[in-house]
Amino acid sequence: MPKGVYKYMNREQFEIRTDLALEVREDIEKKGEELKGVRVSEEERYGGEIRITTVSIETEEAARTMRKEKGKYLTIEVPFVRWEGEEEQELVAGVVADYIRKVLGKEERKSVLVVGLGNRDVTPDALGPQIIDNLCVNRHLIGDGRRQNMISAVAPGVMAQTGIETAVLVKGIVAETKPTAVIALDALAARNIHRLNTTIQLSDAGISPGSGVGNHRHALNKGSLGVPVIAIGIPTVVDAATIVNDTMNRLVEAINSYEGDTFCGGYEMLTEEERRMLVYELFTPEWRGMFVTPKNVDETINNMSITLAKAICYALLGKNRS
Amino acid sequence: MPKGVYKYMNREQFEIRTDLALEVREDIEKKGEELKGVRVSEEERYGGEIRITTVSIETEEAARTMRKEKGKYLTIEVPFVRWEGEEEQELVAGVVADYIRKVLGKEERKSVLVVGLGNRDVTPDALGPQIIDNLCVNRHLIGDGRRQNMISAVAPGVMAQTGIETAVLVKGIVAETKPTAVIALDALAARNIHRLNTTIQLSDAGISPGSGVGNHRHALNKGSLGVPVIAIGIPTVVDAATIVNDTMNRLVEAINSYEGDTFCGGYEMLTEEERRMLVYELFTPEWRGMFVTPKNVDETINNMSITLAKAICYALLGKNRS
Amino acid sequence: MPKGVYKYMNREQFEIRTDLALEVREDIEKKGEELKGVRVSEEERYGGEIRITTVSIETEEAARTMRKEKGKYLTIEVPFVRWEGEEEQELVAGVVADYIRKVLGKEERKSVLVVGLGNRDVTPDALGPQIIDNLCVNRHLIGDGRRQNMISAVAPGVMAQTGIETAVLVKGIVAETKPTAVIALDALAARNIHRLNTTIQLSDAGISPGSGVGNHRHALNKGSLGVPVIAIGIPTVVDAATIVNDTMNRLVEAINSYEGDTFCGGYEMLTEEERRMLVYELFTPEWRGMFVTPKNVDETINNMSITLAKAICYALLGKNRS
Amino acid sequence: MPKGVYKYMNREQFEIRTDLALEVREDIEKKGEELKGVRVSEEERYGGEIRITTVSIETEEAARTMRKEKGKYLTIEVPFVRWEGEEEQELVAGVVADYIRKVLGKEERKSVLVVGLGNRDVTPDALGPQIIDNLCVNRHLIGDGRRQNMISAVAPGVMAQTGIETAVLVKGIVAETKPTAVIALDALAARNIHRLNTTIQLSDAGISPGSGVGNHRHALNKGSLGVPVIAIGIPTVVDAATIVNDTMNRLVEAINSYEGDTFCGGYEMLTEEERRMLVYELFTPEWRGMFVTPKNVDETINNMSITLAKAICYALLGKNRS
């Protein structure tokens, strides 16, 4: 084994960033580690066209292992990647609306603040603000006497634009406007390129804008905001490190299919942990802060924004609101 | 005199909206009313190229008469309407920066929240958000130990987009981020078309987003936010009613220059108050909520945004910050 | 009569700009002039909800009088001004699609170049470019062997951005890409405020970008481009002069309802022509180049863009294209 | 050596895309191939702060080997990556302006059409259109009698938006507007991540929008347009395949620094060609069409756009144009 790998052995684990609980769990399973306190269930709809996986992180220990907050993470996998047709959009909007209705409950009148996280000026990060642009905001239009649910919305921008932690901005707005629930929307990072623009993650565990994991101080969740938070996101980028990982995996396959003299005599004997270290070693620091995204990202973001805006409007105002 | 005029005599005064204290004062002077508690001073700079008028509303009574909050209103009139040249931009930025420095004082380190009011998607209303786009936000970059002033910024959107009173949003953000001062930027309405894009109003009296006058509950000022507020605005639109007023004034001129038989025998004998009523009478309700703006408004807004962003950066970070 | 009016008597007629043939005709009718060579027919659909008026300018003389090109001008008046509901949008899209199909004929495969005229950065002028953003462009996707119609699209910008007459740009693009027809989209100016955002004009007579009338050199029509041109537009602004006109008309009404001493003894006795001259006289030159538009213009433009994009896609690709 | 490598040996060479002649040449040099017909010269300015390399492809054979059109490719490498300060911007603008002046010559009055290639809605591809937004277009303002150079500009969009090959659109516009020269601006792809946003390529050899190499039919150059074409570009993205390549290179380094038992016994003995094949093998097809770009790409694009717009304005209208 190359020396370099040992150099980093004692460091904090090198993780390729993913915002999907589903992928975190897959990763832990691969390592062969036991994962207590996490329950997984699967469901299919529309003749298998849409697959829904629920990952429930039920204990603090599981949350630490997963590096995700305790709570339920629903993953909706859809078979289409361009979201173009109105029929596709309605299908997905319906499934997401069902989830929102279920989490928020039916009893009382709701006032929901929808927060569109992300940077409007960087296309793959514009999902949140673009959903806000398409939303059926009505809080200013309806009186106190009416029974209709109320929707308000903000797209607070990112820290590079405002100079302020986004979670702090949202906390201030929640404190002053007193919604009964918050829906936080964000573009996510996936590890698996097949999940780009094909997977929606819904969670009651909150979200940490612009952070990734472990930055609890700046999370948007029931603890920090005092009201239930539904986080909804779609992966629109992949961390550049993913490509390195992919490359090494394919290298191993190439080696394994090789029957002659030894090419790389050691890699296939490395443990999962050692392999991760090797990938870390091979990952040039310049790639940090870089993301990978497809060329036609503008169209996809646009279509997904329309779909998720519909989902929220259907959930809170009913389908035939217009 | 036409009957119709009398019909409205008892109504609340009909006012053509202006956000400029300078114009409110001119109006009152024209009516021949005495205006106690208002002091006016004028100053010229750069060989008369730039004229600065200060209107100080010093008593509560004057504030009621003027329908503006107590405080100082500085009006900078510039002789160029396109703001194109870098030299012009630097000149104006310098004058505005001087004012900001003077109001904020020099002693201690400042943390200023800059609020870009207005609707990014309606060109003449996009001045505030576009200034934010060009701003030297640095609050997230600099540590507590350093002595440099800090700038943070938000463009909160308008109520039609958020469903929330803008003043309420800003109040929440101020409460959570605790700046030492707020600079509120907005596109204004003028009454005089010659002031479109040629006049900057600076005030320590705060601002009421999207309201016009008399809506004190939703003002952004020291009273509501707890810190000094500098309001900076440029008129980019004119109320549609202004044109009606203009028309009537020109009609009077035409009549006065007419020497033959009586054309309009009465209008020139009307009092200022009666004329106002007549204009109100003639103003079709459909024109309410309409604004007048020039065709090339996109370019002008762009140039003015760059200039005001420079002014704020110069005032707080010094000129050679780059 | 005031002297001033005579001053301009010999000048070219002062006209308040309108791009709607319907309004030009109304105007001429008001003057009491005979209008030979113009045929008008009306039709109602959906139980009177939508009214369609066809103005056919059939002779060169009529074209000169109307100051519009020879051809058919269809005006669709819709009863809703916000275009919000999907149902409303589908209704209008269907009517417009019918018209496009009728003009283009059914026989052969079509390749249509859609031109979105106007300035993307000035909200009420962004209708054309925003329709292009929502369009089902497919020319690059489909092969020569297939029978589906082809759609291509350009948003060429305005002369202040390009330095080039828009008609010249389009001519070059048509010469090189050889479409079988052109659809030209533009935001229009109306004279009557009630037509703002409620009237669609469809015409086979072409369009002159950014010009108004009489500038034949720069028109987009069958003569200049060599292929049929369908012009589609919606008035989103009103000329500032319209307000002056409105004011004078209301002044006359006020006078007429006045029974006491003479207020304005002459205006009601003026001819239509003399009144026009008076309005011209009263119109301050500063208002030229100014337009009037409603505050929520961003939302309306957005909804209308989606509707017209649907109309074109339905007409050429069928309704269930997705 | 792994079998897989051989599988692709007969295929067309796998190339990681780069638009920089400088990188193509480096690559060929690495392979140890002889490169006839290519001349290279280097120059430093401002005390070494800015490095300029000129690659001249002088023969058809060299053009085939390099897969670039014959002509001169100037590469300006700047030491700053954020382009923030006005001083930095002026420095670079001056160097680029010098080049443009030199290529266009001084004698006669010029009419230059500036073409902003790329997709305005995908941030790293928006360089071209954003330069147009900041440009000093004047062709419509100045008369024939004057001696000032004329600038016109178009941002034609990309094929996914228009349905038309961009080169075809530009050809039509050139034919109709008859400029004396064309400046074509585009965001480029680099192979070396260090060249992202730090390298400007200037060339008299034209450019192929959206194509990469070898697609001569759709090039913008003197041959296709009939007038001199200056291509100016800055790499804003890196092909995803670059990361795979990087990874393998670092793997080799790791192996070479390893002194114990054989880890990868073969890779370091592979020829450059065999290594390229291995990288190709390891490159998952899903990554095709993906690009890598930094998170703060919006700011950088903005700053670079202002700088290049200045360069063009200075070159054609002189520095003190405002």
PDB file of N, CA and C in Angstrom, chain A residues 68-122:
ATOM      1  N   LYS A  68     -26.316  12.930  10.288  1.00  0.00           N
ATOM      2  CA  LYS A  68     -27.555  13.605   9.894  1.00  0.00           C
ATOM      3  C   LYS A  68     -28.415  13.750  11.152  1.00  0.00           C
ATOM      4  N   GLU A  69     -29.232  14.787  11.158  1.00  0.00           N
ATOM      5  CA  GLU A  69     -30.120  14.972  12.303  1.00  0.00           C
ATOM      6  C   GLU A  69     -31.114  13.813  12.413  1.00  0.00           C
ATOM      7  N   LYS A  70     -31.553  13.529  13.616  1.00  0.00           N
ATOM      8  CA  LYS A  70     -32.632  12.558  13.856  1.00  0.00           C
ATOM      9  C   LYS A  70     -33.873  12.979  13.084  1.00  0.00           C
ATOM     10  N   GLY A  71     -34.615  12.004  12.589  1.00  0.00           N
ATOM     11  CA  GLY A  71     -35.847  12.345  11.884  1.00  0.00           C
ATOM     12  C   GLY A  71     -36.073  11.403  10.713  1.00  0.00           C
ATOM     13  N   LYS A  72     -37.136  11.677   9.959  1.00  0.00           N
ATOM     14  CA  LYS A  72     -37.476  10.851   8.803  1.00  0.00           C
ATOM     15  C   LYS A  72     -37.006  11.510   7.522  1.00  0.00           C
ATOM     16  N   TYR A  73     -36.386  10.735   6.663  1.00  0.00           N
ATOM     17  CA  TYR A  73     -35.953  11.227   5.355  1.00  0.00           C
ATOM     18  C   TYR A  73     -36.637  10.392   4.281  1.00  0.00           C
ATOM     19  N   LEU A  74     -37.494  11.031   3.518  1.00  0.00           N
ATOM     20  CA  LEU A  74     -38.215  10.361   2.445  1.00  0.00           C
ATOM     21  C   LEU A  74     -37.489  10.647   1.138  1.00  0.00           C
ATOM     22  N   THR A  75     -37.221   9.627   0.363  1.00  0.00           N
ATOM     23  CA  THR A  75     -36.594   9.867  -0.932  1.00  0.00           C
ATOM     24  C   THR A  75     -37.528   9.396  -2.026  1.00  0.00           C
ATOM     25  N   ILE A  76     -37.894  10.314  -2.903  1.00  0.00           N
ATOM     26  CA  ILE A  76     -38.765   9.971  -4.027  1.00  0.00           C
ATOM     27  C   ILE A  76     -37.890   9.881  -5.264  1.00  0.00           C
ATOM     28  N   GLU A  77     -37.820   8.696  -5.856  1.00  0.00           N
ATOM     29  CA  GLU A  77     -37.033   8.561  -7.078  1.00  0.00           C
ATOM     30  C   GLU A  77     -37.971   8.510  -8.271  1.00  0.00           C
ATOM     31  N   VAL A  78     -37.763   9.411  -9.224  1.00  0.00           N
ATOM     32  CA  VAL A  78     -38.624   9.483 -10.395  1.00  0.00           C
ATOM     33  C   VAL A  78     -37.841   9.050 -11.616  1.00  0.00           C
ATOM     34  N   PRO A  79     -38.518   8.483 -12.604  1.00  0.00           N
ATOM     35  CA  PRO A  79     -37.785   7.882 -13.714  1.00  0.00           C
ATOM     36  C   PRO A  79     -37.457   8.851 -14.847  1.00  0.00           C
ATOM     37  N   PHE A  80     -37.823  10.116 -14.702  1.00  0.00           N
ATOM     38  CA  PHE A  80     -37.590  11.033 -15.817  1.00  0.00           C
ATOM     39  C   PHE A  80     -36.635  12.106 -15.354  1.00  0.00           C
ATOM     40  N   VAL A  81     -35.789  12.536 -16.245  1.00  0.00           N
ATOM     41  CA  VAL A  81     -34.753  13.457 -15.816  1.00  0.00           C
ATOM     42  C   VAL A  81     -34.942  14.881 -16.331  1.00  0.00           C
ATOM     43  N   ARG A  82     -35.920  15.087 -17.220  1.00  0.00           N
ATOM     44  CA  ARG A  82     -36.050  16.445 -17.743  1.00  0.00           C
ATOM     45  C   ARG A  82     -37.296  17.159 -17.219  1.00  0.00           C
ATOM     46  N   TRP A  83     -38.231  16.412 -16.625  1.00  0.00           N
ATOM     47  CA  TRP A  83     -39.387  16.996 -15.968  1.00  0.00           C
ATOM     48  C   TRP A  83     -40.216  17.852 -16.920  1.00  0.00           C
ATOM     49  N   GLU A  84     -40.221  17.501 -18.177  1.00  0.00           N
ATOM     50  CA  GLU A  84     -40.798  18.404 -19.145  1.00  0.00           C
ATOM     51  C   GLU A  84     -42.307  18.386 -19.232  1.00  0.00           C
ATOM     52  N   GLY A  85     -42.872  17.213 -19.249  1.00  0.00           N
ATOM     53  CA  GLY A  85     -44.295  17.113 -19.536  1.00  0.00           C
ATOM     54  C   GLY A  85     -45.144  17.547 -18.357  1.00  0.00           C
ATOM     55  N   GLU A  86     -46.318  18.115 -18.669  1.00  0.00           N
ATOM     56  CA  GLU A  86     -47.210  18.539 -17.609  1.00  0.00           C
ATOM     57  C   GLU A  86     -47.683  17.328 -16.800  1.00  0.00           C
ATOM     58  N   GLU A  87     -47.806  16.186 -17.465  1.00  0.00           N
ATOM     59  CA  GLU A  87     -48.278  14.991 -16.777  1.00  0.00           C
ATOM     60  C   GLU A  87     -47.270  14.526 -15.730  1.00  0.00           C
ATOM     61  N   GLU A  88     -46.000  14.500 -16.127  1.00  0.00           N
ATOM     62  CA  GLU A  88     -44.939  14.147 -15.188  1.00  0.00           C
ATOM     63  C   GLU A  88     -44.934  15.099 -14.001  1.00  0.00           C
ATOM     64  N   GLN A  89     -45.032  16.380 -14.316  1.00  0.00           N
ATOM     65  CA  GLN A  89     -44.994  17.390 -13.257  1.00  0.00           C
ATOM     66  C   GLN A  89     -46.156  17.213 -12.277  1.00  0.00           C
ATOM     67  N   GLU A  90     -47.353  16.938 -12.816  1.00  0.00           N
ATOM     68  CA  GLU A  90     -48.522  16.766 -11.950  1.00  0.00           C
ATOM     69  C   GLU A  90     -48.366  15.548 -11.043  1.00  0.00           C
ATOM     70  N   LEU A  91     -47.806  14.479 -11.612  1.00  0.00           N
ATOM     71  CA  LEU A  91     -47.605  13.236 -10.875  1.00  0.00           C
ATOM     72  C   LEU A  91     -46.726  13.485  -9.656  1.00  0.00           C
ATOM     73  N   VAL A  92     -45.568  14.080  -9.898  1.00  0.00           N
ATOM     74  CA  VAL A  92     -44.628  14.345  -8.810  1.00  0.00           C
ATOM     75  C   VAL A  92     -45.210  15.347  -7.817  1.00  0.00           C
ATOM     76  N   ALA A  93     -45.833  16.407  -8.351  1.00  0.00           N
ATOM     77  CA  ALA A  93     -46.421  17.424  -7.469  1.00  0.00           C
ATOM     78  C   ALA A  93     -47.428  16.778  -6.523  1.00  0.00           C
ATOM     79  N   GLY A  94     -48.203  15.834  -7.050  1.00  0.00           N
ATOM     80  CA  GLY A  94     -49.194  15.151  -6.222  1.00  0.00           C
ATOM     81  C   GLY A  94     -48.560  14.360  -5.085  1.00  0.00           C
ATOM     82  N   VAL A  95     -47.508  13.620  -5.390  1.00  0.00           N
ATOM     83  CA  VAL A  95     -46.836  12.808  -4.362  1.00  0.00           C
ATOM     84  C   VAL A  95     -46.231  13.703  -3.279  1.00  0.00           C
ATOM     85  N   VAL A  96     -45.573  14.779  -3.710  1.00  0.00           N
ATOM     86  CA  VAL A  96     -44.948  15.685  -2.740  1.00  0.00           C
ATOM     87  C   VAL A  96     -46.025  16.385  -1.901  1.00  0.00           C
ATOM     88  N   ALA A  97     -47.128  16.789  -2.561  1.00  0.00           N
ATOM     89  CA  ALA A  97     -48.212  17.453  -1.833  1.00  0.00           C
ATOM     90  C   ALA A  97     -48.784  16.534  -0.758  1.00  0.00           C
ATOM     91  N   ASP A  98     -48.948  15.254  -1.083  1.00  0.00           N
ATOM     92  CA  ASP A  98     -49.446  14.282  -0.097  1.00  0.00           C
ATOM     93  C   ASP A  98     -48.567  14.273   1.142  1.00  0.00           C
ATOM     94  N   TYR A  99     -47.252  14.245   0.903  1.00  0.00           N
ATOM     95  CA  TYR A  99     -46.312  14.199   2.017  1.00  0.00           C
ATOM     96  C   TYR A  99     -46.449  15.445   2.898  1.00  0.00           C
ATOM     97  N   ILE A 100     -46.499  16.614   2.248  1.00  0.00           N
ATOM     98  CA  ILE A 100     -46.592  17.870   3.014  1.00  0.00           C
ATOM     99  C   ILE A 100     -47.866  17.886   3.864  1.00  0.00           C
ATOM    100  N   ARG A 101     -48.987  17.503   3.243  1.00  0.00           N
ATOM    101  CA  ARG A 101     -50.256  17.461   3.967  1.00  0.00           C
ATOM    102  C   ARG A 101     -50.174  16.551   5.177  1.00  0.00           C
ATOM    103  N   LYS A 102     -49.502  15.394   4.998  1.00  0.00           N
ATOM    104  CA  LYS A 102     -49.414  14.409   6.060  1.00  0.00           C
ATOM    105  C   LYS A 102     -48.586  14.949   7.232  1.00  0.00           C
ATOM    106  N   VAL A 103     -47.466  15.566   6.918  1.00  0.00           N
ATOM    107  CA  VAL A 103     -46.605  16.087   7.986  1.00  0.00           C
ATOM    108  C   VAL A 103     -47.271  17.243   8.720  1.00  0.00           C
ATOM    109  N   LEU A 104     -47.928  18.131   7.978  1.00  0.00           N
ATOM    110  CA  LEU A 104     -48.509  19.326   8.609  1.00  0.00           C
ATOM    111  C   LEU A 104     -49.819  19.037   9.332  1.00  0.00           C
ATOM    112  N   GLY A 105     -50.464  17.935   8.994  1.00  0.00           N
ATOM    113  CA  GLY A 105     -51.724  17.616   9.646  1.00  0.00           C
ATOM    114  C   GLY A 105     -52.858  18.446   9.072  1.00  0.00           C
ATOM    115  N   LYS A 106     -54.078  18.072   9.469  1.00  0.00           N
ATOM    116  CA  LYS A 106     -55.234  18.688   8.818  1.00  0.00           C
ATOM    117  C   LYS A 106     -56.022  19.636   9.714  1.00  0.00           C
ATOM    118  N   GLU A 107     -55.838  19.472  11.021  1.00  0.00           N
ATOM    119  CA  GLU A 107     -56.793  20.118  11.914  1.00  0.00           C
ATOM    120  C   GLU A 107     -56.951  21.624  11.724  1.00  0.00           C
ATOM    121  N   GLU A 108     -55.904  22.328  12.033  1.00  0.00           N
ATOM    122  CA  GLU A 108     -56.094  23.772  12.127  1.00  0.00           C
ATOM    123  C   GLU A 108     -55.560  24.509  10.901  1.00  0.00           C
ATOM    124  N   ARG A 109     -55.953  25.770  10.844  1.00  0.00           N
ATOM    125  CA  ARG A 109     -55.485  26.643   9.783  1.00  0.00           C
ATOM    126  C   ARG A 109     -53.983  26.864   9.922  1.00  0.00           C
ATOM    127  N   LYS A 110     -53.289  26.781   8.804  1.00  0.00           N
ATOM    128  CA  LYS A 110     -51.834  26.878   8.839  1.00  0.00           C
ATOM    129  C   LYS A 110     -51.358  28.190   8.208  1.00  0.00           C
ATOM    130  N   SER A 111     -50.246  28.674   8.719  1.00  0.00           N
ATOM    131  CA  SER A 111     -49.556  29.790   8.085  1.00  0.00           C
ATOM    132  C   SER A 111     -48.126  29.325   7.852  1.00  0.00           C
ATOM    133  N   VAL A 112     -47.791  29.043   6.591  1.00  0.00           N
ATOM    134  CA  VAL A 112     -46.507  28.425   6.282  1.00  0.00           C
ATOM    135  C   VAL A 112     -45.572  29.444   5.630  1.00  0.00           C
ATOM    136  N   LEU A 113     -44.367  29.560   6.191  1.00  0.00           N
ATOM    137  CA  LEU A 113     -43.328  30.380   5.567  1.00  0.00           C
ATOM    138  C   LEU A 113     -42.455  29.470   4.713  1.00  0.00           C
ATOM    139  N   VAL A 114     -42.400  29.737   3.414  1.00  0.00           N
ATOM    140  CA  VAL A 114     -41.581  28.937   2.508  1.00  0.00           C
ATOM    141  C   VAL A 114     -40.261  29.674   2.273  1.00  0.00           C
ATOM    142  N   VAL A 115     -39.153  28.996   2.548  1.00  0.00           N
ATOM    143  CA  VAL A 115     -37.839  29.633   2.433  1.00  0.00           C
ATOM    144  C   VAL A 115     -37.086  29.026   1.252  1.00  0.00           C
ATOM    145  N   GLY A 116     -36.766  29.838   0.266  1.00  0.00           N
ATOM    146  CA  GLY A 116     -36.027  29.365  -0.918  1.00  0.00           C
ATOM    147  C   GLY A 116     -34.547  29.617  -0.736  1.00  0.00           C
ATOM    148  N   LEU A 117     -33.832  28.621  -0.243  1.00  0.00           N
ATOM    149  CA  LEU A 117     -32.393  28.764   0.007  1.00  0.00           C
ATOM    150  C   LEU A 117     -31.610  28.707  -1.299  1.00  0.00           C
ATOM    151  N   GLY A 118     -30.407  29.236  -1.303  1.00  0.00           N
ATOM    152  CA  GLY A 118     -29.537  29.129  -2.475  1.00  0.00           C
ATOM    153  C   GLY A 118     -29.304  30.453  -3.163  1.00  0.00           C
ATOM    154  N   ASN A 119     -28.418  30.428  -4.152  1.00  0.00           N
ATOM    155  CA  ASN A 119     -27.961  31.622  -4.865  1.00  0.00           C
ATOM    156  C   ASN A 119     -28.638  31.715  -6.229  1.00  0.00           C
ATOM    157  N   ARG A 120     -29.489  32.691  -6.363  1.00  0.00           N
ATOM    158  CA  ARG A 120     -30.247  32.927  -7.582  1.00  0.00           C
ATOM    159  C   ARG A 120     -29.345  33.092  -8.813  1.00  0.00           C
ATOM    160  N   ASP A 121     -28.097  33.512  -8.597  1.00  0.00           N
ATOM    161  CA  ASP A 121     -27.213  33.840  -9.723  1.00  0.00           C
ATOM    162  C   ASP A 121     -26.297  32.696 -10.156  1.00  0.00           C
ATOM    163  N   VAL A 122     -26.363  31.550  -9.472  1.00  0.00           N
ATOM    164  CA  VAL A 122     -25.591  30.380  -9.902  1.00  0.00           C
ATOM    165  C   VAL A 122     -26.604  29.294 -10.263  1.00  0.00           C
TER     166      VAL A 122
END
